[in-house]
mmCIF file of C-alpha atoms and ligand atoms in Angstrom:
data_model
loop_
_atom_site.group_PDB
_atom_site.id
_atom_site.type_symbol
_atom_site.label_atom_id
_atom_site.label_comp_id
_atom_site.label_asym_id
_atom_site.label_seq_id
_atom_site.Cartn_x
_atom_site.Cartn_y
_atom_site.Cartn_z
ATOM 1 C CA UNK A 67 -111.552 2.534 -41.570
ATOM 2 C CA UNK A 68 -110.187 3.776 -38.279
ATOM 3 C CA UNK A 69 -110.491 1.762 -35.009
ATOM 4 C CA UNK A 70 -113.053 4.126 -33.472
ATOM 5 C CA UNK A 71 -115.447 3.717 -36.412
ATOM 6 C CA UNK A 72 -114.868 -0.051 -36.494
ATOM 7 C CA UNK A 73 -115.768 -0.396 -32.792
ATOM 8 C CA UNK A 74 -118.964 1.632 -33.308
ATOM 9 C CA UNK A 75 -120.052 -0.505 -36.272
ATOM 10 C CA UNK A 76 -119.259 -3.681 -34.349
ATOM 11 C CA UNK A 77 -121.463 -2.506 -31.488
ATOM 12 C CA UNK A 78 -124.327 -1.766 -33.955
ATOM 13 C CA UNK A 79 -124.030 -5.305 -35.352
ATOM 14 C CA UNK A 80 -123.934 -6.816 -31.824
ATOM 15 C CA UNK A 81 -127.001 -4.823 -30.770
ATOM 16 C CA UNK A 82 -128.914 -5.866 -33.866
ATOM 17 C CA UNK A 83 -127.998 -9.526 -33.252
ATOM 18 C CA UNK A 84 -128.908 -9.277 -29.561
ATOM 19 C CA UNK A 85 -132.325 -7.646 -30.381
ATOM 20 C CA UNK A 86 -133.146 -10.464 -32.846
ATOM 21 C CA UNK A 87 -132.115 -13.028 -30.256
ATOM 22 C CA UNK A 88 -134.248 -11.424 -27.509
ATOM 23 C CA UNK A 89 -137.362 -11.188 -29.729
ATOM 24 C CA UNK A 90 -136.927 -14.786 -31.001
ATOM 25 C CA UNK A 91 -136.609 -16.033 -27.423
ATOM 26 C CA UNK A 92 -139.768 -14.103 -26.468
ATOM 27 C CA UNK A 93 -141.714 -15.616 -29.384
ATOM 28 C CA UNK A 94 -140.578 -19.120 -28.298
ATOM 29 C CA UNK A 95 -141.772 -18.450 -24.758
ATOM 30 C CA UNK A 96 -145.234 -17.081 -25.660
ATOM 31 C CA UNK A 97 -145.744 -19.734 -28.406
ATOM 32 C CA UNK A 98 -147.764 -17.512 -30.796
ATOM 33 C CA UNK A 99 -147.010 -16.590 -34.363
ATOM 34 C CA UNK A 100 -146.821 -12.785 -34.757
ATOM 35 C CA UNK A 101 -146.819 -11.052 -38.142
ATOM 36 C CA UNK A 102 -143.595 -9.826 -39.756
ATOM 37 C CA UNK A 103 -144.617 -6.217 -39.093
ATOM 38 C CA UNK A 104 -145.204 -6.941 -35.396
ATOM 39 C CA UNK A 105 -141.785 -8.640 -35.126
ATOM 40 C CA UNK A 106 -140.059 -5.663 -36.788
ATOM 41 C CA UNK A 107 -141.793 -3.202 -34.484
ATOM 42 C CA UNK A 108 -140.881 -5.117 -31.333
ATOM 43 C CA UNK A 109 -137.286 -5.643 -32.557
ATOM 44 C CA UNK A 110 -136.953 -1.889 -33.216
ATOM 45 C CA UNK A 111 -138.125 -1.097 -29.671
ATOM 46 C CA UNK A 112 -135.612 -3.579 -28.190
ATOM 47 C CA UNK A 113 -132.837 -2.228 -30.422
ATOM 48 C CA UNK A 114 -133.594 1.337 -29.416
ATOM 49 C CA UNK A 115 -133.506 0.404 -25.734
ATOM 50 C CA UNK A 116 -130.235 -1.543 -26.128
ATOM 51 C CA UNK A 117 -128.680 1.400 -28.004
ATOM 52 C CA UNK A 118 -129.660 3.731 -25.211
ATOM 53 C CA UNK A 119 -128.288 1.395 -22.506
ATOM 54 C CA UNK A 120 -125.087 0.803 -24.459
ATOM 55 C CA UNK A 121 -124.508 4.573 -24.833
ATOM 56 C CA UNK A 122 -125.036 5.222 -21.157
ATOM 57 C CA UNK A 123 -122.744 2.270 -20.257
ATOM 58 C CA UNK A 124 -120.118 3.652 -22.647
ATOM 59 C CA UNK A 125 -120.426 6.937 -20.788
ATOM 60 C CA UNK A 126 -119.960 5.218 -17.442
ATOM 61 C CA UNK A 127 -116.897 3.294 -18.681
ATOM 62 C CA UNK A 128 -115.312 6.529 -19.982
ATOM 63 C CA UNK A 129 -115.883 8.190 -16.575
ATOM 64 C CA UNK A 130 -114.361 5.208 -14.767
ATOM 65 C CA UNK A 131 -111.313 5.314 -17.055
ATOM 66 C CA UNK A 132 -110.489 8.869 -15.946
ATOM 67 C CA UNK A 133 -107.080 8.912 -14.175
ATOM 68 C CA UNK A 134 -108.681 10.173 -10.906
ATOM 69 C CA UNK A 135 -111.171 7.304 -10.829
ATOM 70 C CA UNK A 136 -108.470 4.791 -11.788
ATOM 71 C CA UNK A 137 -106.219 5.828 -8.910
ATOM 72 C CA UNK A 138 -109.138 5.331 -6.505
ATOM 73 C CA UNK A 139 -109.589 1.824 -7.855
ATOM 74 C CA UNK A 140 -105.917 0.845 -7.259
ATOM 75 C CA UNK A 141 -105.545 -1.715 -4.470
ATOM 76 C CA UNK A 142 -104.396 -0.053 -1.246
ATOM 77 C CA UNK A 143 -100.707 -0.446 -0.518
ATOM 78 C CA UNK A 144 -100.431 -3.469 1.763
ATOM 79 C CA UNK A 145 -99.239 -2.441 5.211
ATOM 80 C CA UNK A 146 -97.126 -5.245 6.544
ATOM 81 C CA UNK A 147 -97.775 -6.470 10.054
ATOM 82 C CA UNK A 148 -94.868 -6.235 12.496
ATOM 83 C CA UNK A 149 -93.880 -8.704 15.179
ATOM 84 C CA UNK A 150 -91.945 -7.772 18.306
ATOM 85 C CA UNK A 151 -88.617 -9.585 18.351
ATOM 86 C CA UNK A 152 -86.906 -7.773 21.230
ATOM 87 C CA UNK A 153 -88.619 -5.817 23.993
ATOM 88 C CA UNK A 154 -87.334 -2.504 25.402
ATOM 89 C CA UNK A 155 -85.441 -4.066 28.305
ATOM 90 C CA UNK A 156 -83.436 -6.366 26.047
ATOM 91 C CA UNK A 157 -82.747 -3.581 23.544
ATOM 92 C CA UNK A 158 -81.341 -1.323 26.286
ATOM 93 C CA UNK A 159 -79.066 -4.147 27.443
ATOM 94 C CA UNK A 160 -77.803 -4.574 23.897
ATOM 95 C CA UNK A 161 -77.212 -0.812 23.492
ATOM 96 C CA UNK A 162 -75.173 -0.579 26.692
ATOM 97 C CA UNK A 163 -73.270 -3.678 25.637
ATOM 98 C CA UNK A 164 -72.255 -2.435 22.212
ATOM 99 C CA UNK A 165 -71.257 1.009 23.479
ATOM 100 C CA UNK A 166 -69.110 -0.640 26.205
ATOM 101 C CA UNK A 167 -67.573 -3.179 23.833
ATOM 102 C CA UNK A 168 -66.670 -0.520 21.244
ATOM 103 C CA UNK A 169 -64.923 1.498 24.003
ATOM 104 C CA UNK A 170 -63.163 -1.662 25.260
ATOM 105 C CA UNK A 171 -61.927 -2.645 21.793
ATOM 106 C CA UNK A 172 -60.692 0.863 20.924
ATOM 107 C CA UNK A 173 -58.814 1.203 24.212
ATOM 108 C CA UNK A 174 -57.756 -2.472 24.568
ATOM 109 C CA UNK A 175 -56.318 -3.312 21.149
ATOM 110 C CA UNK A 176 -53.641 -0.569 21.203
ATOM 111 C CA UNK A 177 -52.245 -2.215 24.363
ATOM 112 C CA UNK A 178 -51.963 -5.557 22.568
ATOM 113 C CA UNK A 179 -50.441 -4.036 19.423
ATOM 114 C CA UNK A 180 -48.547 -0.947 20.726
ATOM 115 C CA UNK A 181 -46.136 -0.879 17.764
ATOM 116 C CA UNK A 182 -48.908 -0.076 15.246
ATOM 117 C CA UNK A 183 -49.242 3.524 14.053
ATOM 118 C CA UNK A 184 -53.009 3.367 14.592
ATOM 119 C CA UNK A 185 -52.459 2.302 18.231
ATOM 120 C CA UNK A 186 -50.149 5.291 18.850
ATOM 121 C CA UNK A 187 -52.671 7.608 17.190
ATOM 122 C CA UNK A 188 -55.547 6.345 19.389
ATOM 123 C CA UNK A 189 -53.678 6.298 22.708
ATOM 124 C CA UNK A 190 -51.517 9.427 22.334
ATOM 125 C CA UNK A 191 -53.209 11.774 19.834
ATOM 126 C CA UNK A 192 -56.852 10.868 20.385
ATOM 127 C CA UNK A 193 -57.021 9.971 24.098
ATOM 128 C CA UNK A 194 -54.085 12.002 25.434
ATOM 129 C CA UNK A 195 -51.892 9.175 26.767
ATOM 130 C CA UNK A 196 -51.906 5.752 28.387
ATOM 131 C CA UNK A 197 -53.254 7.040 31.675
ATOM 132 C CA UNK A 198 -56.455 8.265 30.004
ATOM 133 C CA UNK A 199 -56.856 5.268 27.730
ATOM 134 C CA UNK A 200 -56.620 2.726 30.592
ATOM 135 C CA UNK A 201 -59.086 4.851 32.591
ATOM 136 C CA UNK A 202 -61.547 4.818 29.676
ATOM 137 C CA UNK A 203 -60.991 1.042 29.350
ATOM 138 C CA UNK A 204 -62.187 0.718 32.950
ATOM 139 C CA UNK A 205 -65.286 2.819 32.209
ATOM 140 C CA UNK A 206 -66.117 0.411 29.360
ATOM 141 C CA UNK A 207 -65.441 -2.501 31.729
ATOM 142 C CA UNK A 208 -67.934 -1.161 34.274
ATOM 143 C CA UNK A 209 -70.512 -0.865 31.447
ATOM 144 C CA UNK A 210 -69.940 -4.494 30.468
ATOM 145 C CA UNK A 211 -70.148 -5.704 34.079
ATOM 146 C CA UNK A 212 -73.470 -3.847 34.510
ATOM 147 C CA UNK A 213 -74.808 -5.516 31.324
ATOM 148 C CA UNK A 214 -73.674 -8.938 32.614
ATOM 149 C CA UNK A 215 -75.457 -8.531 35.961
ATOM 150 C CA UNK A 216 -78.498 -6.903 34.318
ATOM 151 C CA UNK A 217 -78.829 -9.784 31.850
ATOM 152 C CA UNK A 218 -78.652 -12.459 34.572
ATOM 153 C CA UNK A 219 -81.364 -10.658 36.588
ATOM 154 C CA UNK A 220 -83.453 -10.264 33.398
ATOM 155 C CA UNK A 221 -83.061 -13.952 32.477
ATOM 156 C CA UNK A 222 -84.083 -15.142 35.931
ATOM 157 C CA UNK A 223 -86.539 -12.454 36.991
ATOM 158 C CA UNK A 224 -88.687 -11.596 33.955
ATOM 159 C CA UNK A 225 -91.139 -13.875 32.149
ATOM 160 C CA UNK A 226 -89.835 -13.003 28.663
ATOM 161 C CA UNK A 227 -86.209 -13.233 29.855
ATOM 162 C CA UNK A 228 -86.784 -16.718 31.323
ATOM 163 C CA UNK A 229 -88.646 -17.877 28.213
ATOM 164 C CA UNK A 230 -85.865 -16.672 25.889
ATOM 165 C CA UNK A 231 -83.123 -18.082 28.117
ATOM 166 C CA UNK A 232 -84.648 -21.577 27.984
ATOM 167 C CA UNK A 233 -85.270 -21.238 24.237
ATOM 168 C CA UNK A 234 -81.546 -20.497 23.870
ATOM 169 C CA UNK A 235 -80.550 -23.895 25.292
ATOM 170 C CA UNK A 236 -79.150 -26.017 22.415
ATOM 171 C CA UNK A 237 -81.109 -29.200 21.569
ATOM 172 C CA UNK A 238 -81.124 -32.086 19.081
ATOM 173 C CA UNK A 239 -83.051 -30.037 16.498
ATOM 174 C CA UNK A 240 -80.094 -27.612 16.381
ATOM 175 C CA UNK A 241 -77.760 -30.476 15.459
ATOM 176 C CA UNK A 242 -80.230 -31.617 12.764
ATOM 177 C CA UNK A 243 -80.604 -27.995 11.533
ATOM 178 C CA UNK A 244 -76.826 -27.645 11.323
ATOM 179 C CA UNK A 245 -76.628 -30.775 9.134
ATOM 180 C CA UNK A 246 -79.629 -29.525 7.090
ATOM 181 C CA UNK A 247 -77.951 -26.154 6.516
ATOM 182 C CA UNK A 248 -74.712 -27.819 5.405
ATOM 183 C CA UNK A 249 -76.620 -30.068 2.990
ATOM 184 C CA UNK A 250 -78.396 -26.974 1.630
ATOM 185 C CA UNK A 251 -75.099 -25.050 1.235
ATOM 186 C CA UNK A 252 -73.488 -27.858 -0.771
ATOM 187 C CA UNK A 253 -76.614 -28.210 -2.924
ATOM 188 C CA UNK A 254 -77.761 -31.595 -1.573
ATOM 189 C CA UNK A 255 -81.205 -30.283 -0.562
ATOM 190 C CA UNK A 256 -83.491 -27.731 -2.209
ATOM 191 C CA UNK A 257 -84.192 -25.668 0.912
ATOM 192 C CA UNK A 258 -82.625 -25.062 4.304
ATOM 193 C CA UNK A 259 -84.198 -26.072 7.645
ATOM 194 C CA UNK A 260 -87.082 -24.098 9.164
ATOM 195 C CA UNK A 261 -86.059 -22.216 12.299
ATOM 196 C CA UNK A 262 -88.001 -21.457 15.462
ATOM 197 C CA UNK A 263 -87.482 -18.294 17.582
ATOM 198 C CA UNK A 264 -83.711 -18.870 17.748
ATOM 199 C CA UNK A 265 -81.721 -20.668 15.058
ATOM 200 C CA UNK A 266 -78.623 -22.695 15.935
ATOM 201 C CA UNK A 267 -76.542 -19.810 14.521
ATOM 202 C CA UNK A 268 -78.187 -17.290 16.879
ATOM 203 C CA UNK A 269 -77.743 -19.673 19.806
ATOM 204 C CA UNK A 270 -74.048 -20.028 18.956
ATOM 205 C CA UNK A 271 -73.748 -16.228 18.778
ATOM 206 C CA UNK A 272 -75.471 -15.818 22.149
ATOM 207 C CA UNK A 273 -73.399 -18.413 24.022
ATOM 208 C CA UNK A 274 -70.171 -17.133 22.458
ATOM 209 C CA UNK A 275 -70.923 -13.686 23.903
ATOM 210 C CA UNK A 276 -71.940 -15.213 27.244
ATOM 211 C CA UNK A 277 -68.719 -17.228 27.488
ATOM 212 C CA UNK A 278 -66.666 -14.297 26.189
ATOM 213 C CA UNK A 279 -68.077 -12.001 28.873
ATOM 214 C CA UNK A 280 -67.262 -14.448 31.675
ATOM 215 C CA UNK A 281 -63.655 -14.746 30.434
ATOM 216 C CA UNK A 282 -63.170 -11.017 29.758
ATOM 217 C CA UNK A 283 -64.715 -9.838 33.028
ATOM 218 C CA UNK A 284 -62.949 -12.550 35.082
ATOM 219 C CA UNK A 285 -59.502 -12.027 33.569
ATOM 220 C CA UNK A 286 -59.934 -8.234 33.421
ATOM 221 C CA UNK A 287 -60.809 -8.135 37.124
ATOM 222 C CA UNK A 288 -57.668 -10.150 37.938
ATOM 223 C CA UNK A 289 -55.534 -7.611 36.037
ATOM 224 C CA UNK A 290 -57.409 -4.685 37.547
ATOM 225 C CA UNK A 291 -56.777 -5.938 41.118
ATOM 226 C CA UNK A 292 -53.509 -7.738 40.455
ATOM 227 C CA UNK A 293 -52.171 -6.971 43.950
ATOM 228 C CA UNK A 294 -54.819 -9.339 45.367
ATOM 229 C CA UNK A 295 -53.586 -12.354 43.348
ATOM 230 C CA UNK A 296 -50.341 -14.373 42.994
ATOM 231 C CA UNK A 297 -48.147 -13.351 40.015
ATOM 232 C CA UNK A 298 -48.916 -16.504 37.953
ATOM 233 C CA UNK A 299 -52.645 -15.668 38.252
ATOM 234 C CA UNK A 300 -51.968 -12.297 36.683
ATOM 235 C CA UNK A 301 -49.909 -13.920 33.881
ATOM 236 C CA UNK A 302 -52.654 -16.436 33.065
ATOM 237 C CA UNK A 303 -55.311 -13.714 33.340
ATOM 238 C CA UNK A 304 -53.455 -11.401 30.980
ATOM 239 C CA UNK A 305 -52.889 -14.191 28.438
ATOM 240 C CA UNK A 306 -56.586 -15.119 28.510
ATOM 241 C CA UNK A 307 -57.692 -11.488 28.323
ATOM 242 C CA UNK A 308 -55.375 -10.649 25.476
ATOM 243 C CA UNK A 309 -56.248 -13.644 23.265
ATOM 244 C CA UNK A 310 -59.972 -13.789 24.039
ATOM 245 C CA UNK A 311 -60.083 -9.997 23.474
ATOM 246 C CA UNK A 312 -58.674 -10.440 19.985
ATOM 247 C CA UNK A 313 -61.012 -13.373 19.313
ATOM 248 C CA UNK A 314 -64.019 -11.342 20.500
ATOM 249 C CA UNK A 315 -62.978 -8.359 18.344
ATOM 250 C CA UNK A 316 -62.539 -10.507 15.238
ATOM 251 C CA UNK A 317 -65.789 -12.383 15.768
ATOM 252 C CA UNK A 318 -67.673 -9.105 16.200
ATOM 253 C CA UNK A 319 -66.064 -7.459 13.164
ATOM 254 C CA UNK A 320 -66.264 -10.505 10.874
ATOM 255 C CA UNK A 321 -69.180 -12.637 12.090
ATOM 256 C CA UNK A 322 -71.536 -10.215 13.791
ATOM 257 C CA UNK A 323 -70.991 -7.310 11.371
ATOM 258 C CA UNK A 324 -71.653 -9.625 8.432
ATOM 259 C CA UNK A 325 -74.968 -10.801 9.971
ATOM 260 C CA UNK A 326 -76.270 -7.361 10.911
ATOM 261 C CA UNK A 327 -74.608 -5.033 8.379
ATOM 262 C CA UNK A 328 -72.998 -6.590 5.321
ATOM 263 C CA UNK A 329 -75.415 -9.435 4.633
ATOM 264 C CA UNK A 330 -77.166 -8.302 1.404
ATOM 265 C CA UNK A 331 -80.556 -9.046 3.006
ATOM 266 C CA UNK A 332 -80.048 -6.302 5.628
ATOM 267 C CA UNK A 333 -77.345 -4.003 4.159
ATOM 268 C CA UNK A 334 -76.527 -1.298 5.269
ATOM 269 C CA UNK A 335 -77.978 -2.279 8.656
ATOM 270 C CA UNK A 336 -80.720 -4.251 10.338
ATOM 271 C CA UNK A 337 -82.630 -1.782 12.588
ATOM 272 C CA UNK A 338 -84.017 -4.506 14.854
ATOM 273 C CA UNK A 339 -81.593 -3.405 17.614
ATOM 274 C CA UNK A 340 -83.369 -0.006 17.599
ATOM 275 C CA UNK A 341 -87.107 -0.773 17.142
ATOM 276 C CA UNK A 342 -87.085 -4.464 18.083
ATOM 277 C CA UNK A 343 -89.499 -5.351 15.232
ATOM 278 C CA UNK A 344 -89.499 -7.882 12.419
ATOM 279 C CA UNK A 345 -91.860 -7.622 9.442
ATOM 280 C CA UNK A 346 -94.218 -10.466 8.605
ATOM 281 C CA UNK A 347 -92.093 -11.526 5.618
ATOM 282 C CA UNK A 348 -88.926 -11.457 7.756
ATOM 283 C CA UNK A 349 -90.690 -13.638 10.328
ATOM 284 C CA UNK A 350 -91.833 -16.092 7.651
ATOM 285 C CA UNK A 351 -88.363 -16.197 6.136
ATOM 286 C CA UNK A 352 -86.142 -16.359 9.247
ATOM 287 C CA UNK A 353 -88.407 -17.828 11.948
ATOM 288 C CA UNK A 354 -91.196 -19.745 10.157
ATOM 289 C CA UNK A 355 -91.883 -22.122 13.059
ATOM 290 C CA UNK A 356 -92.294 -19.264 15.531
ATOM 291 C CA UNK A 357 -94.507 -17.431 13.005
ATOM 292 C CA UNK A 358 -96.742 -20.499 12.507
ATOM 293 C CA UNK A 359 -97.046 -20.955 16.288
ATOM 294 C CA UNK A 360 -98.068 -17.287 16.801
ATOM 295 C CA UNK A 361 -100.713 -17.423 14.040
ATOM 296 C CA UNK A 362 -102.056 -20.751 15.354
ATOM 297 C CA UNK A 363 -102.326 -19.356 18.884
ATOM 298 C CA UNK A 364 -104.076 -16.193 17.665
ATOM 299 C CA UNK A 365 -106.654 -18.226 15.683
ATOM 300 C CA UNK A 366 -107.237 -20.493 18.698
ATOM 301 C CA UNK A 367 -107.728 -17.432 20.919
ATOM 302 C CA UNK A 368 -110.358 -16.067 18.490
ATOM 303 C CA UNK A 369 -112.202 -19.432 18.429
ATOM 304 C CA UNK A 370 -112.126 -19.650 22.247
ATOM 305 C CA UNK A 371 -113.364 -16.075 22.578
ATOM 306 C CA UNK A 372 -116.286 -16.555 20.164
ATOM 307 C CA UNK A 373 -117.193 -19.827 21.950
ATOM 308 C CA UNK A 374 -117.290 -18.110 25.316
ATOM 309 C CA UNK A 375 -119.285 -15.176 23.828
ATOM 310 C CA UNK A 376 -121.902 -17.526 22.324
ATOM 311 C CA UNK A 377 -122.125 -19.376 25.687
ATOM 312 C CA UNK A 378 -122.701 -16.011 27.371
ATOM 313 C CA UNK A 379 -125.512 -15.185 24.890
ATOM 314 C CA UNK A 380 -127.345 -18.491 25.552
HETATM 315 C C1 HEM B 142 -64.980 -7.045 24.947
HETATM 316 C C2 HEM B 142 -64.390 -6.742 26.068
HETATM 317 C C3 HEM B 142 -62.915 -6.428 26.235
HETATM 318 C C4 HEM B 142 -61.922 -6.369 25.303
HETATM 319 C C5 HEM B 142 -62.025 -6.596 23.786
HETATM 320 C C6 HEM B 142 -60.702 -6.044 25.995
HETATM 321 C C7 HEM B 142 -59.458 -5.932 25.403
HETATM 322 C C8 HEM B 142 -58.283 -5.743 26.116
HETATM 323 C C9 HEM B 142 -56.987 -5.869 25.551
HETATM 324 C C10 HEM B 142 -56.675 -6.283 24.106
HETATM 325 C C11 HEM B 142 -56.100 -5.589 26.504
HETATM 326 C C12 HEM B 142 -54.571 -5.606 26.368
HETATM 327 C C13 HEM B 142 -54.072 -6.956 26.786
HETATM 328 C C14 HEM B 142 -52.580 -7.080 26.536
HETATM 329 O O1 HEM B 142 -51.822 -6.293 27.134
HETATM 330 O O2 HEM B 142 -52.199 -7.942 25.726
HETATM 331 C C15 HEM B 142 -56.831 -5.257 27.697
HETATM 332 C C16 HEM B 142 -56.264 -4.888 28.900
HETATM 333 C C17 HEM B 142 -56.966 -4.738 30.074
HETATM 334 N N1 HEM B 142 -58.306 -4.928 30.237
HETATM 335 FE FE1 HEM B 142 -59.622 -5.376 28.805
HETATM 336 N N2 HEM B 142 -60.973 -5.890 27.325
HETATM 337 C C18 HEM B 142 -62.300 -6.141 27.508
HETATM 338 C C19 HEM B 142 -62.987 -6.158 28.701
HETATM 339 C C20 HEM B 142 -62.425 -5.854 29.926
HETATM 340 C C21 HEM B 142 -63.111 -5.895 31.178
HETATM 341 C C22 HEM B 142 -64.586 -6.278 31.327
HETATM 342 C C23 HEM B 142 -62.226 -5.525 32.144
HETATM 343 C C24 HEM B 142 -62.449 -5.403 33.617
HETATM 344 C C25 HEM B 142 -63.238 -6.148 34.321
HETATM 345 C C26 HEM B 142 -60.973 -5.249 31.502
HETATM 346 C C27 HEM B 142 -59.842 -4.828 32.134
HETATM 347 C C28 HEM B 142 -58.596 -4.722 31.552
HETATM 348 C C29 HEM B 142 -57.387 -4.364 32.271
HETATM 349 C C30 HEM B 142 -57.300 -4.033 33.741
HETATM 350 C C31 HEM B 142 -56.352 -4.392 31.328
HETATM 351 C C32 HEM B 142 -54.901 -4.120 31.563
HETATM 352 C C33 HEM B 142 -54.526 -2.758 31.025
HETATM 353 C C34 HEM B 142 -55.098 -1.695 31.884
HETATM 354 O O3 HEM B 142 -54.726 -1.638 33.065
HETATM 355 O O4 HEM B 142 -55.890 -0.926 31.357
HETATM 356 N N3 HEM B 142 -61.123 -5.439 30.148
HETATM 357 N N4 HEM B 142 -58.160 -5.357 27.432
#
C-alpha cells in the first residue's frame, strides 16, 4: 500500500471514529434512547459533513503549500536597528586626521631611514626630491594642526564633544575592566567586562593620539622654525619628533590597523569611520552598558509621554 492510499484510509477511520464520538456525546447530552436506525442515520449525516469539511480543508492546505504562498508566509528579514556612534563633525575630523597622518608618515619616515631603498624610491622617484617631500610634509603638518585646533574647539564648544570628552576621562571602572579583561584572557573568568560608551582600550587609544599630537606638533614646529630657538632646543625637538614619529607609525600600523582592519570581527574594514553607525548587535556586544542606558531612556520617554497625553485628555 502506498503512503497516499494509507493517509486516505487513515482519514476515513478518523472521520468514522469522530462521527461516532460526536453522536454518542449528543445522546449523552439529550438523555434519550434513540433506535439503532436513528443513530445510524444521524452518524451518516455527521460523517458526510466531516468528509466534506476534511476535503475542503485538504484543498486549503494544498493551496497554502504552494511555493508562492509559502514564500509569503516566511518571516520578514529582520532589519537591524542602527545607533549613531560618531556624528558628521567628528567623522570629518577623523578623515582629515588620517589623510594628514598618512602624508606625514610617507614623507617623514624616509628622512629617518634615508639608507633604505624604499625611502629613496619615495623621496626621489615618487616625489621628485627632498625639496618636494619636505614641502608635502609641511602640508600634512598643517592638516594635523587644523585637526588639533578643530578637536579642541569641538570638545569645548559642542554638547556632544563635551559629553564625549568627559566620558573619555579614565576612572576606577577602567582599572577594574583592565583586570577583568586580563582575567578573561587567561581563562580565569567566563566572560569579559561590560563596557560603556568608551572602553579602557578606546580611552588609551584616544589619549595616545592626543599626547602624540602635542609632541609631534610641538617638536615639528621647533624644527620648522629652528632659527627662533637655541640649538639644543632643535636637537631635543628632533630627537622627540623622530622617536615619537616612529612610535606613532608603529602603533597605527600594528595597534590601530588590527582594531579596525585585521580583527576578524571587522575584516577587511570597519566602516564606522564613514557612516558613523553601529548595528544593534555591535552595540550589545561592544558597548552593552551604553546600549542598556539608551533603551532604558527611550522606554522612560515613552512612559512620560503617555502619562502627559493621558493628563491632557482628562
Ligand atoms: C604623525 C605625525 C608626524 C610624523 C609621523 C612625522 C614624522 C617625521 C619624521 C620621521 C621626521 C624625520 C625625523 C628625523 O630626521 O629623524 C620628520 C621630520 C620633520 N617633521 Fe614631522 N612628522 C609628523 C608630524 C609633523 C608635524 C605636525 C610637523 C609640524 C608642525 C612636522 C614637521 C617636521 C619637520 C619640520 C621635520 C624636519 C624635516 C623637514 O624639514 O621636513 N612633522 N617628521
